[in-house]
């Protein structure tokens, strides 16, 4: 297993991520579960091996799409361990962490022990917080782990330009994932950030807004679609980078927008539809865990139509080996 070297600096990790973000989409893999809701590490290994064969820019295990919020600490350890083993040093592994800073550090220490290269700090639990509190949360986590941190603003976490400068002064904080899609605010943040600070688009179904994010200097994005159809995610990225607007518009119109409209039918579909789509392709991911619920049968039927339309657009098989 390729454990984190103690000589690795946040700048080294940031550079590897920068290179990966320039190369491909960011992969947020699903976590495989058995029908009884228990973790299926062997299935996860098989699924992840297929995902990483498509050469994403980096892999982010046990984050939102990976149902971090429902994993206990030993399950989290197993997911990170398997991811590091499968990645085998070929690309950065950024594990999720979250809740309050004390619990975040419990997960952070596990991720560090298992060889992750960095952490994505997801929004804290339940309460709203002042800007001083948001900054202090990251300071506390930074003080308790050697791993570089990427802040995630979404939900109740929103940074001002001044707070962005303050978190960027924390030596281990190397970037920001944005899930708010407030481009006015995001532009202010990118202008306030020091050179080399990483930003990426973490909106739900990020491809919908990829062109808009790029106009404010944030071209990199995470892709939930990559979790079940890397062929579609890859074709979209290629069309976007080649400025093939006709191809981008066709994929948006015939696949991504219908997928988003389907996603909006019920709470939790941002994850459970992704798992359902992966199952439709024969991938060993299993069901979601409560409080999420698997999609209704009629919605799965509609999902299959949308998925097949997208796969046909890029001439990809409907089932993956």
mmCIF file of C-alpha atoms in Angstrom:
data_model
loop_
_atom_site.group_PDB
_atom_site.id
_atom_site.type_symbol
_atom_site.label_atom_id
_atom_site.label_comp_id
_atom_site.label_asym_id
_atom_site.label_seq_id
_atom_site.Cartn_x
_atom_site.Cartn_y
_atom_site.Cartn_z
ATOM 1 C CA UNK A 1 0.000 0.000 0.000
ATOM 2 C CA UNK A 2 1.302 3.438 -0.951
ATOM 3 C CA UNK A 3 1.242 5.295 2.368
ATOM 4 C CA UNK A 4 1.579 9.061 2.624
ATOM 5 C CA UNK A 5 5.205 10.147 2.888
ATOM 6 C CA UNK A 6 5.957 12.379 5.847
ATOM 7 C CA UNK A 7 8.078 14.501 3.490
ATOM 8 C CA UNK A 8 5.051 15.339 1.323
ATOM 9 C CA UNK A 9 4.117 19.002 1.661
ATOM 10 C CA UNK A 10 0.736 20.670 1.068
ATOM 11 C CA UNK A 11 2.326 22.338 -1.955
ATOM 12 C CA UNK A 12 3.308 18.936 -3.364
ATOM 13 C CA UNK A 13 -0.230 17.635 -2.916
ATOM 14 C CA UNK A 14 -1.703 20.797 -4.425
ATOM 15 C CA UNK A 15 0.522 20.414 -7.469
ATOM 16 C CA UNK A 16 -0.520 16.798 -7.973
ATOM 17 C CA UNK A 17 -4.160 17.808 -7.698
ATOM 18 C CA UNK A 18 -3.635 20.713 -10.093
ATOM 19 C CA UNK A 19 -2.137 18.358 -12.650
ATOM 20 C CA UNK A 20 -4.955 15.871 -12.148
ATOM 21 C CA UNK A 21 -7.628 18.543 -12.431
ATOM 22 C CA UNK A 22 -6.091 19.635 -15.724
ATOM 23 C CA UNK A 23 -6.172 16.049 -16.971
ATOM 24 C CA UNK A 24 -9.674 14.797 -16.131
ATOM 25 C CA UNK A 25 -12.820 15.038 -14.053
ATOM 26 C CA UNK A 26 -12.685 14.424 -10.314
ATOM 27 C CA UNK A 27 -14.112 11.044 -9.318
ATOM 28 C CA UNK A 28 -16.430 10.730 -6.314
ATOM 29 C CA UNK A 29 -17.060 6.979 -6.162
ATOM 30 C CA UNK A 30 -20.085 5.292 -4.695
ATOM 31 C CA UNK A 31 -19.671 3.061 -1.643
ATOM 32 C CA UNK A 32 -20.850 -0.507 -2.267
ATOM 33 C CA UNK A 33 -23.422 -1.919 0.149
ATOM 34 C CA UNK A 34 -25.018 -5.341 0.516
ATOM 35 C CA UNK A 35 -28.790 -5.769 0.498
ATOM 36 C CA UNK A 36 -28.785 -5.763 4.320
ATOM 37 C CA UNK A 37 -27.028 -2.386 4.356
ATOM 38 C CA UNK A 38 -23.589 -3.647 5.391
ATOM 39 C CA UNK A 39 -20.430 -2.478 3.646
ATOM 40 C CA UNK A 40 -19.276 -4.729 0.783
ATOM 41 C CA UNK A 41 -15.547 -4.034 0.540
ATOM 42 C CA UNK A 42 -14.903 -6.635 -2.159
ATOM 43 C CA UNK A 43 -17.603 -5.188 -4.396
ATOM 44 C CA UNK A 44 -16.263 -1.705 -3.749
ATOM 45 C CA UNK A 45 -12.790 -2.802 -4.808
ATOM 46 C CA UNK A 46 -14.138 -4.232 -8.083
ATOM 47 C CA UNK A 47 -16.251 -1.150 -8.764
ATOM 48 C CA UNK A 48 -13.421 1.265 -7.953
ATOM 49 C CA UNK A 49 -10.937 -0.637 -10.102
ATOM 50 C CA UNK A 50 -13.220 -0.113 -13.101
ATOM 51 C CA UNK A 51 -13.707 3.550 -12.231
ATOM 52 C CA UNK A 52 -10.013 4.348 -11.927
ATOM 53 C CA UNK A 53 -9.240 2.541 -15.193
ATOM 54 C CA UNK A 54 -10.913 5.522 -16.894
ATOM 55 C CA UNK A 55 -8.151 7.802 -15.527
ATOM 56 C CA UNK A 56 -9.943 10.549 -13.570
ATOM 57 C CA UNK A 57 -7.865 13.455 -12.272
ATOM 58 C CA UNK A 58 -8.219 12.432 -8.608
ATOM 59 C CA UNK A 59 -10.429 10.201 -6.484
ATOM 60 C CA UNK A 60 -12.467 11.372 -3.480
ATOM 61 C CA UNK A 61 -13.694 8.353 -1.470
ATOM 62 C CA UNK A 62 -16.207 8.518 1.368
ATOM 63 C CA UNK A 63 -17.582 11.916 0.418
ATOM 64 C CA UNK A 64 -21.189 12.921 -0.282
ATOM 65 C CA UNK A 65 -21.724 10.574 -3.224
ATOM 66 C CA UNK A 66 -19.969 7.873 -1.210
ATOM 67 C CA UNK A 67 -22.426 8.283 1.700
ATOM 68 C CA UNK A 68 -19.828 9.475 4.211
ATOM 69 C CA UNK A 69 -22.662 10.563 6.483
ATOM 70 C CA UNK A 70 -23.758 6.949 6.985
ATOM 71 C CA UNK A 71 -20.358 5.281 7.512
ATOM 72 C CA UNK A 72 -18.972 4.389 10.913
ATOM 73 C CA UNK A 73 -15.273 4.800 11.586
ATOM 74 C CA UNK A 74 -14.245 1.221 10.795
ATOM 75 C CA UNK A 75 -16.220 1.234 7.553
ATOM 76 C CA UNK A 76 -14.623 4.551 6.662
ATOM 77 C CA UNK A 77 -11.201 3.063 7.346
ATOM 78 C CA UNK A 78 -11.927 0.146 5.019
ATOM 79 C CA UNK A 79 -13.164 2.417 2.210
ATOM 80 C CA UNK A 80 -10.087 4.645 2.419
ATOM 81 C CA UNK A 81 -7.745 1.660 2.702
ATOM 82 C CA UNK A 82 -9.186 -0.012 -0.402
ATOM 83 C CA UNK A 83 -9.099 3.253 -2.341
ATOM 84 C CA UNK A 84 -5.430 3.864 -1.535
ATOM 85 C CA UNK A 85 -4.581 0.295 -2.519
ATOM 86 C CA UNK A 86 -6.443 0.474 -5.828
ATOM 87 C CA UNK A 87 -5.089 3.935 -6.659
ATOM 88 C CA UNK A 88 -1.573 2.675 -5.883
ATOM 89 C CA UNK A 89 -0.035 6.128 -6.124
ATOM 90 C CA UNK A 90 -1.280 6.752 -9.665
ATOM 91 C CA UNK A 91 -3.543 9.643 -8.686
ATOM 92 C CA UNK A 92 -4.333 11.697 -5.578
ATOM 93 C CA UNK A 93 -6.694 10.216 -2.976
ATOM 94 C CA UNK A 94 -8.701 12.856 -1.095
ATOM 95 C CA UNK A 95 -10.897 11.374 1.641
ATOM 96 C CA UNK A 96 -13.979 13.040 3.046
ATOM 97 C CA UNK A 97 -14.271 14.232 6.611
ATOM 98 C CA UNK A 98 -16.924 16.250 8.417
ATOM 99 C CA UNK A 99 -19.199 16.971 11.390
ATOM 100 C CA UNK A 100 -17.661 19.131 14.156
ATOM 101 C CA UNK A 101 -13.900 19.544 14.289
ATOM 102 C CA UNK A 102 -13.435 16.930 17.028
ATOM 103 C CA UNK A 103 -15.210 14.216 15.038
ATOM 104 C CA UNK A 104 -13.588 15.445 11.814
ATOM 105 C CA UNK A 105 -10.209 14.788 13.393
ATOM 106 C CA UNK A 106 -11.160 11.202 14.243
ATOM 107 C CA UNK A 107 -11.844 10.558 10.559
ATOM 108 C CA UNK A 108 -8.819 12.635 9.510
ATOM 109 C CA UNK A 109 -6.467 10.508 11.592
ATOM 110 C CA UNK A 110 -7.901 7.331 10.093
ATOM 111 C CA UNK A 111 -7.448 8.720 6.570
ATOM 112 C CA UNK A 112 -3.870 9.673 7.384
ATOM 113 C CA UNK A 113 -3.109 6.230 8.830
ATOM 114 C CA UNK A 114 -4.495 4.546 5.710
ATOM 115 C CA UNK A 115 -2.443 6.645 3.301
ATOM 116 C CA UNK A 116 -4.823 9.263 1.924
ATOM 117 C CA UNK A 117 -3.121 12.316 0.462
ATOM 118 C CA UNK A 118 -5.587 15.033 1.537
ATOM 119 C CA UNK A 119 -9.013 15.667 3.056
ATOM 120 C CA UNK A 120 -12.193 17.277 1.776
ATOM 121 C CA UNK A 121 -13.775 19.022 4.772
ATOM 122 C CA UNK A 122 -17.511 18.774 4.251
ATOM 123 C CA UNK A 123 -20.026 21.129 5.900
ATOM 124 C CA UNK A 124 -20.366 20.731 9.652
ATOM 125 C CA UNK A 125 -23.502 19.280 11.182
ATOM 126 C CA UNK A 126 -26.800 21.143 11.747
ATOM 127 C CA UNK A 127 -25.936 24.585 13.121
ATOM 128 C CA UNK A 128 -25.204 27.830 11.330
ATOM 129 C CA UNK A 129 -21.920 29.505 12.218
ATOM 130 C CA UNK A 130 -20.207 32.869 11.990
ATOM 131 C CA UNK A 131 -17.301 33.496 9.647
ATOM 132 C CA UNK A 132 -14.961 33.390 12.648
ATOM 133 C CA UNK A 133 -16.372 29.976 13.540
ATOM 134 C CA UNK A 134 -15.940 28.628 10.011
ATOM 135 C CA UNK A 135 -12.310 29.729 9.977
ATOM 136 C CA UNK A 136 -11.673 28.311 13.465
ATOM 137 C CA UNK A 137 -13.168 24.962 12.420
ATOM 138 C CA UNK A 138 -10.527 24.620 9.717
ATOM 139 C CA UNK A 139 -7.768 25.814 12.041
ATOM 140 C CA UNK A 140 -8.700 23.143 14.579
ATOM 141 C CA UNK A 141 -8.728 20.391 11.971
ATOM 142 C CA UNK A 142 -5.468 21.627 10.487
ATOM 143 C CA UNK A 143 -3.800 21.566 13.898
ATOM 144 C CA UNK A 144 -4.702 17.907 14.417
ATOM 145 C CA UNK A 145 -3.677 16.289 11.125
ATOM 146 C CA UNK A 146 -0.720 16.345 8.761
ATOM 147 C CA UNK A 147 -2.996 16.081 5.732
ATOM 148 C CA UNK A 148 -3.728 19.073 3.470
ATOM 149 C CA UNK A 149 -7.324 20.285 3.548
ATOM 150 C CA UNK A 150 -9.814 21.349 0.898
ATOM 151 C CA UNK A 151 -12.738 23.323 2.310
ATOM 152 C CA UNK A 152 -16.216 22.628 0.954
ATOM 153 C CA UNK A 153 -18.722 25.466 0.919
ATOM 154 C CA UNK A 154 -22.257 24.218 0.600
ATOM 155 C CA UNK A 155 -25.397 24.305 2.694
ATOM 156 C CA UNK A 156 -24.749 26.356 5.817
ATOM 157 C CA UNK A 157 -21.076 26.968 4.942
ATOM 158 C CA UNK A 158 -20.366 30.072 2.862
ATOM 159 C CA UNK A 159 -17.088 31.955 2.985
ATOM 160 C CA UNK A 160 -16.644 35.673 2.430
ATOM 161 C CA UNK A 161 -13.619 36.999 0.552
ATOM 162 C CA UNK A 162 -12.045 38.036 3.857
ATOM 163 C CA UNK A 163 -12.563 34.560 5.337
ATOM 164 C CA UNK A 164 -11.138 33.007 2.196
ATOM 165 C CA UNK A 165 -7.953 35.001 2.722
ATOM 166 C CA UNK A 166 -7.853 33.829 6.334
ATOM 167 C CA UNK A 167 -8.277 30.127 5.552
ATOM 168 C CA UNK A 168 -5.744 30.418 2.715
ATOM 169 C CA UNK A 169 -3.264 31.638 5.352
ATOM 170 C CA UNK A 170 -3.602 28.287 7.145
ATOM 171 C CA UNK A 171 -0.621 26.424 5.647
ATOM 172 C CA UNK A 172 -2.433 23.128 5.122
ATOM 173 C CA UNK A 173 -5.558 24.579 3.450
ATOM 174 C CA UNK A 174 -4.929 24.234 -0.273
ATOM 175 C CA UNK A 175 -8.283 24.742 -1.935
ATOM 176 C CA UNK A 176 -12.041 25.217 -1.989
ATOM 177 C CA UNK A 177 -14.840 23.150 -3.473
ATOM 178 C CA UNK A 178 -17.907 25.267 -4.252
ATOM 179 C CA UNK A 179 -21.426 23.872 -4.172
ATOM 180 C CA UNK A 180 -23.399 27.113 -4.014
ATOM 181 C CA UNK A 181 -23.138 28.159 -7.679
ATOM 182 C CA UNK A 182 -23.223 31.843 -6.714
ATOM 183 C CA UNK A 183 -20.864 33.031 -9.429
ATOM 184 C CA UNK A 184 -20.745 36.620 -8.172
ATOM 185 C CA UNK A 185 -19.495 35.431 -4.766
ATOM 186 C CA UNK A 186 -17.239 32.821 -6.321
ATOM 187 C CA UNK A 187 -15.549 35.404 -8.537
ATOM 188 C CA UNK A 188 -14.807 37.487 -5.447
ATOM 189 C CA UNK A 189 -13.282 34.442 -3.783
ATOM 190 C CA UNK A 190 -11.051 33.564 -6.726
ATOM 191 C CA UNK A 191 -9.810 37.163 -6.869
ATOM 192 C CA UNK A 192 -9.109 37.171 -3.122
ATOM 193 C CA UNK A 193 -7.199 33.876 -3.162
ATOM 194 C CA UNK A 194 -3.407 33.677 -3.340
ATOM 195 C CA UNK A 195 -1.711 32.269 -6.432
ATOM 196 C CA UNK A 196 -1.904 28.517 -6.584
ATOM 197 C CA UNK A 197 -4.991 28.140 -4.391
ATOM 198 C CA UNK A 198 -7.222 25.423 -5.869
ATOM 199 C CA UNK A 199 -10.868 25.866 -6.781
ATOM 200 C CA UNK A 200 -13.292 23.402 -8.288
ATOM 201 C CA UNK A 201 -16.947 23.231 -9.177
ATOM 202 C CA UNK A 202 -18.815 20.943 -6.790
ATOM 203 C CA UNK A 203 -22.359 21.766 -7.828
ATOM 204 C CA UNK A 204 -24.784 18.866 -8.065
ATOM 205 C CA UNK A 205 -24.483 17.599 -11.653
ATOM 206 C CA UNK A 206 -21.615 20.019 -12.166
ATOM 207 C CA UNK A 207 -21.596 19.685 -15.945
ATOM 208 C CA UNK A 208 -24.772 21.772 -16.163
ATOM 209 C CA UNK A 209 -22.839 24.793 -14.926
ATOM 210 C CA UNK A 210 -19.342 23.910 -16.134
ATOM 211 C CA UNK A 211 -19.194 26.614 -18.792
ATOM 212 C CA UNK A 212 -20.419 29.265 -16.365
ATOM 213 C CA UNK A 213 -17.878 28.263 -13.701
ATOM 214 C CA UNK A 214 -15.082 28.416 -16.259
ATOM 215 C CA UNK A 215 -15.877 32.076 -16.959
ATOM 216 C CA UNK A 216 -14.884 32.971 -13.378
ATOM 217 C CA UNK A 217 -11.691 30.944 -13.519
ATOM 218 C CA UNK A 218 -12.938 27.593 -12.170
ATOM 219 C CA UNK A 219 -12.761 25.060 -15.028
ATOM 220 C CA UNK A 220 -12.255 21.903 -12.919
ATOM 221 C CA UNK A 221 -15.257 20.014 -11.586
ATOM 222 C CA UNK A 222 -16.421 16.889 -9.830
ATOM 223 C CA UNK A 223 -18.673 14.555 -11.782
ATOM 224 C CA UNK A 224 -21.373 12.369 -10.253
ATOM 225 C CA UNK A 225 -22.016 11.021 -13.755
ATOM 226 C CA UNK A 226 -18.503 9.583 -13.762
ATOM 227 C CA UNK A 227 -19.656 7.270 -10.951
ATOM 228 C CA UNK A 228 -21.889 5.348 -13.371
ATOM 229 C CA UNK A 229 -21.087 6.525 -16.913
ATOM 230 C CA UNK A 230 -17.479 7.671 -17.257
ATOM 231 C CA UNK A 231 -17.920 7.412 -21.029
ATOM 232 C CA UNK A 232 -20.482 10.226 -20.932
ATOM 233 C CA UNK A 233 -18.470 12.257 -18.419
ATOM 234 C CA UNK A 234 -15.357 11.892 -20.555
ATOM 235 C CA UNK A 235 -17.130 12.830 -23.787
ATOM 236 C CA UNK A 236 -18.566 15.937 -22.160
ATOM 237 C CA UNK A 237 -15.178 17.016 -20.826
ATOM 238 C CA UNK A 238 -13.573 16.540 -24.241
ATOM 239 C CA UNK A 239 -16.298 18.550 -25.969
ATOM 240 C CA UNK A 240 -16.018 21.283 -23.356
ATOM 241 C CA UNK A 241 -12.260 21.588 -23.715
ATOM 242 C CA UNK A 242 -12.404 21.518 -27.497
ATOM 243 C CA UNK A 243 -15.086 24.242 -27.363
ATOM 244 C CA UNK A 244 -17.390 22.001 -29.353
ATOM 245 C CA UNK A 245 -20.520 23.876 -28.340
ATOM 246 C CA UNK A 246 -22.790 21.746 -30.496
ATOM 247 C CA UNK A 247 -21.663 18.564 -28.737
ATOM 248 C CA UNK A 248 -21.852 20.199 -25.301
ATOM 249 C CA UNK A 249 -25.366 21.466 -25.987
ATOM 250 C CA UNK A 250 -26.490 18.089 -27.330
ATOM 251 C CA UNK A 251 -25.258 16.271 -24.209
ATOM 252 C CA UNK A 252 -26.810 18.872 -21.943
ATOM 253 C CA UNK A 253 -30.132 18.880 -23.775
ATOM 254 C CA UNK A 254 -30.530 15.137 -24.256
ATOM 255 C CA UNK A 255 -28.879 13.757 -21.134
ATOM 256 C CA UNK A 256 -27.812 16.136 -18.373
ATOM 257 C CA UNK A 257 -30.913 18.333 -18.184
ATOM 258 C CA UNK A 258 -33.329 15.344 -18.177
ATOM 259 C CA UNK A 259 -31.142 13.745 -15.500
ATOM 260 C CA UNK A 260 -31.333 16.863 -13.334
ATOM 261 C CA UNK A 261 -35.098 17.102 -13.793
ATOM 262 C CA UNK A 262 -35.369 13.499 -12.653
ATOM 263 C CA UNK A 263 -32.998 14.155 -9.734
ATOM 264 C CA UNK A 264 -35.239 16.962 -8.529
ATOM 265 C CA UNK A 265 -38.264 14.699 -8.116
ATOM 266 C CA UNK A 266 -37.383 13.575 -4.586
ATOM 267 C CA UNK A 267 -34.998 14.427 -1.737
ATOM 268 C CA UNK A 268 -31.835 12.348 -1.752
ATOM 269 C CA UNK A 269 -31.995 11.484 -5.435
ATOM 270 C CA UNK A 270 -28.659 13.270 -5.974
ATOM 271 C CA UNK A 271 -27.100 10.108 -4.503
ATOM 272 C CA UNK A 272 -29.736 7.385 -4.847
ATOM 273 C CA UNK A 273 -30.279 8.013 -8.583
ATOM 274 C CA UNK A 274 -26.537 7.755 -9.140
ATOM 275 C CA UNK A 275 -26.506 4.363 -7.404
ATOM 276 C CA UNK A 276 -29.567 3.244 -9.355
ATOM 277 C CA UNK A 277 -27.890 4.230 -12.627
ATOM 278 C CA UNK A 278 -24.781 2.277 -11.638
ATOM 279 C CA UNK A 279 -26.915 -0.791 -10.902
ATOM 280 C CA UNK A 280 -28.607 -0.431 -14.301
ATOM 281 C CA UNK A 281 -25.140 -0.761 -15.827
ATOM 282 C CA UNK A 282 -24.393 -3.878 -13.831
ATOM 283 C CA UNK A 283 -21.968 -2.226 -11.417
ATOM 284 C CA UNK A 284 -21.713 -3.789 -7.915
ATOM 285 C CA UNK A 285 -22.753 -0.856 -5.745
ATOM 286 C CA UNK A 286 -25.883 -2.157 -4.022
ATOM 287 C CA UNK A 287 -28.571 0.024 -2.401
ATOM 288 C CA UNK A 288 -28.321 3.297 -0.519
ATOM 289 C CA UNK A 289 -28.476 3.392 3.268
ATOM 290 C CA UNK A 290 -31.207 5.068 5.292
ATOM 291 C CA UNK A 291 -32.108 7.864 5.580
ATOM 292 C CA UNK A 292 -31.717 7.785 1.787
ATOM 293 C CA UNK A 293 -34.127 5.583 -0.147
ATOM 294 C CA UNK A 294 -33.740 3.908 -3.504
ATOM 295 C CA UNK A 295 -35.742 5.530 -6.323
ATOM 296 C CA UNK A 296 -39.330 4.564 -7.004
ATOM 297 C CA UNK A 297 -39.825 1.981 -9.789
ATOM 298 C CA UNK A 298 -41.343 4.513 -12.178
ATOM 299 C CA UNK A 299 -38.413 6.864 -11.649
ATOM 300 C CA UNK A 300 -35.957 4.020 -12.288
ATOM 301 C CA UNK A 301 -37.726 3.299 -15.573
ATOM 302 C CA UNK A 302 -37.394 6.957 -16.555
ATOM 303 C CA UNK A 303 -33.770 6.934 -15.428
ATOM 304 C CA UNK A 304 -33.035 3.992 -17.690
ATOM 305 C CA UNK A 305 -34.397 5.915 -20.683
ATOM 306 C CA UNK A 306 -32.268 8.968 -19.853
ATOM 307 C CA UNK A 307 -29.184 6.847 -19.237
ATOM 308 C CA UNK A 308 -29.592 4.911 -22.484
ATOM 309 C CA UNK A 309 -30.045 8.143 -24.429
ATOM 310 C CA UNK A 310 -26.781 9.470 -22.996
ATOM 311 C CA UNK A 311 -24.895 6.244 -23.679
ATOM 312 C CA UNK A 312 -26.204 6.160 -27.237
ATOM 313 C CA UNK A 313 -24.994 9.734 -27.780
ATOM 314 C CA UNK A 314 -21.421 8.678 -27.019
ATOM 315 C CA UNK A 315 -21.687 5.182 -28.564
ATOM 316 C CA UNK A 316 -21.079 3.456 -25.230
ATOM 317 C CA UNK A 317 -22.427 0.005 -24.216
ATOM 318 C CA UNK A 318 -25.404 -0.047 -21.887
ATOM 319 C CA UNK A 319 -23.736 -2.474 -19.497
ATOM 320 C CA UNK A 320 -20.182 -2.325 -18.202
ATOM 321 C CA UNK A 321 -18.027 -5.353 -17.573
#
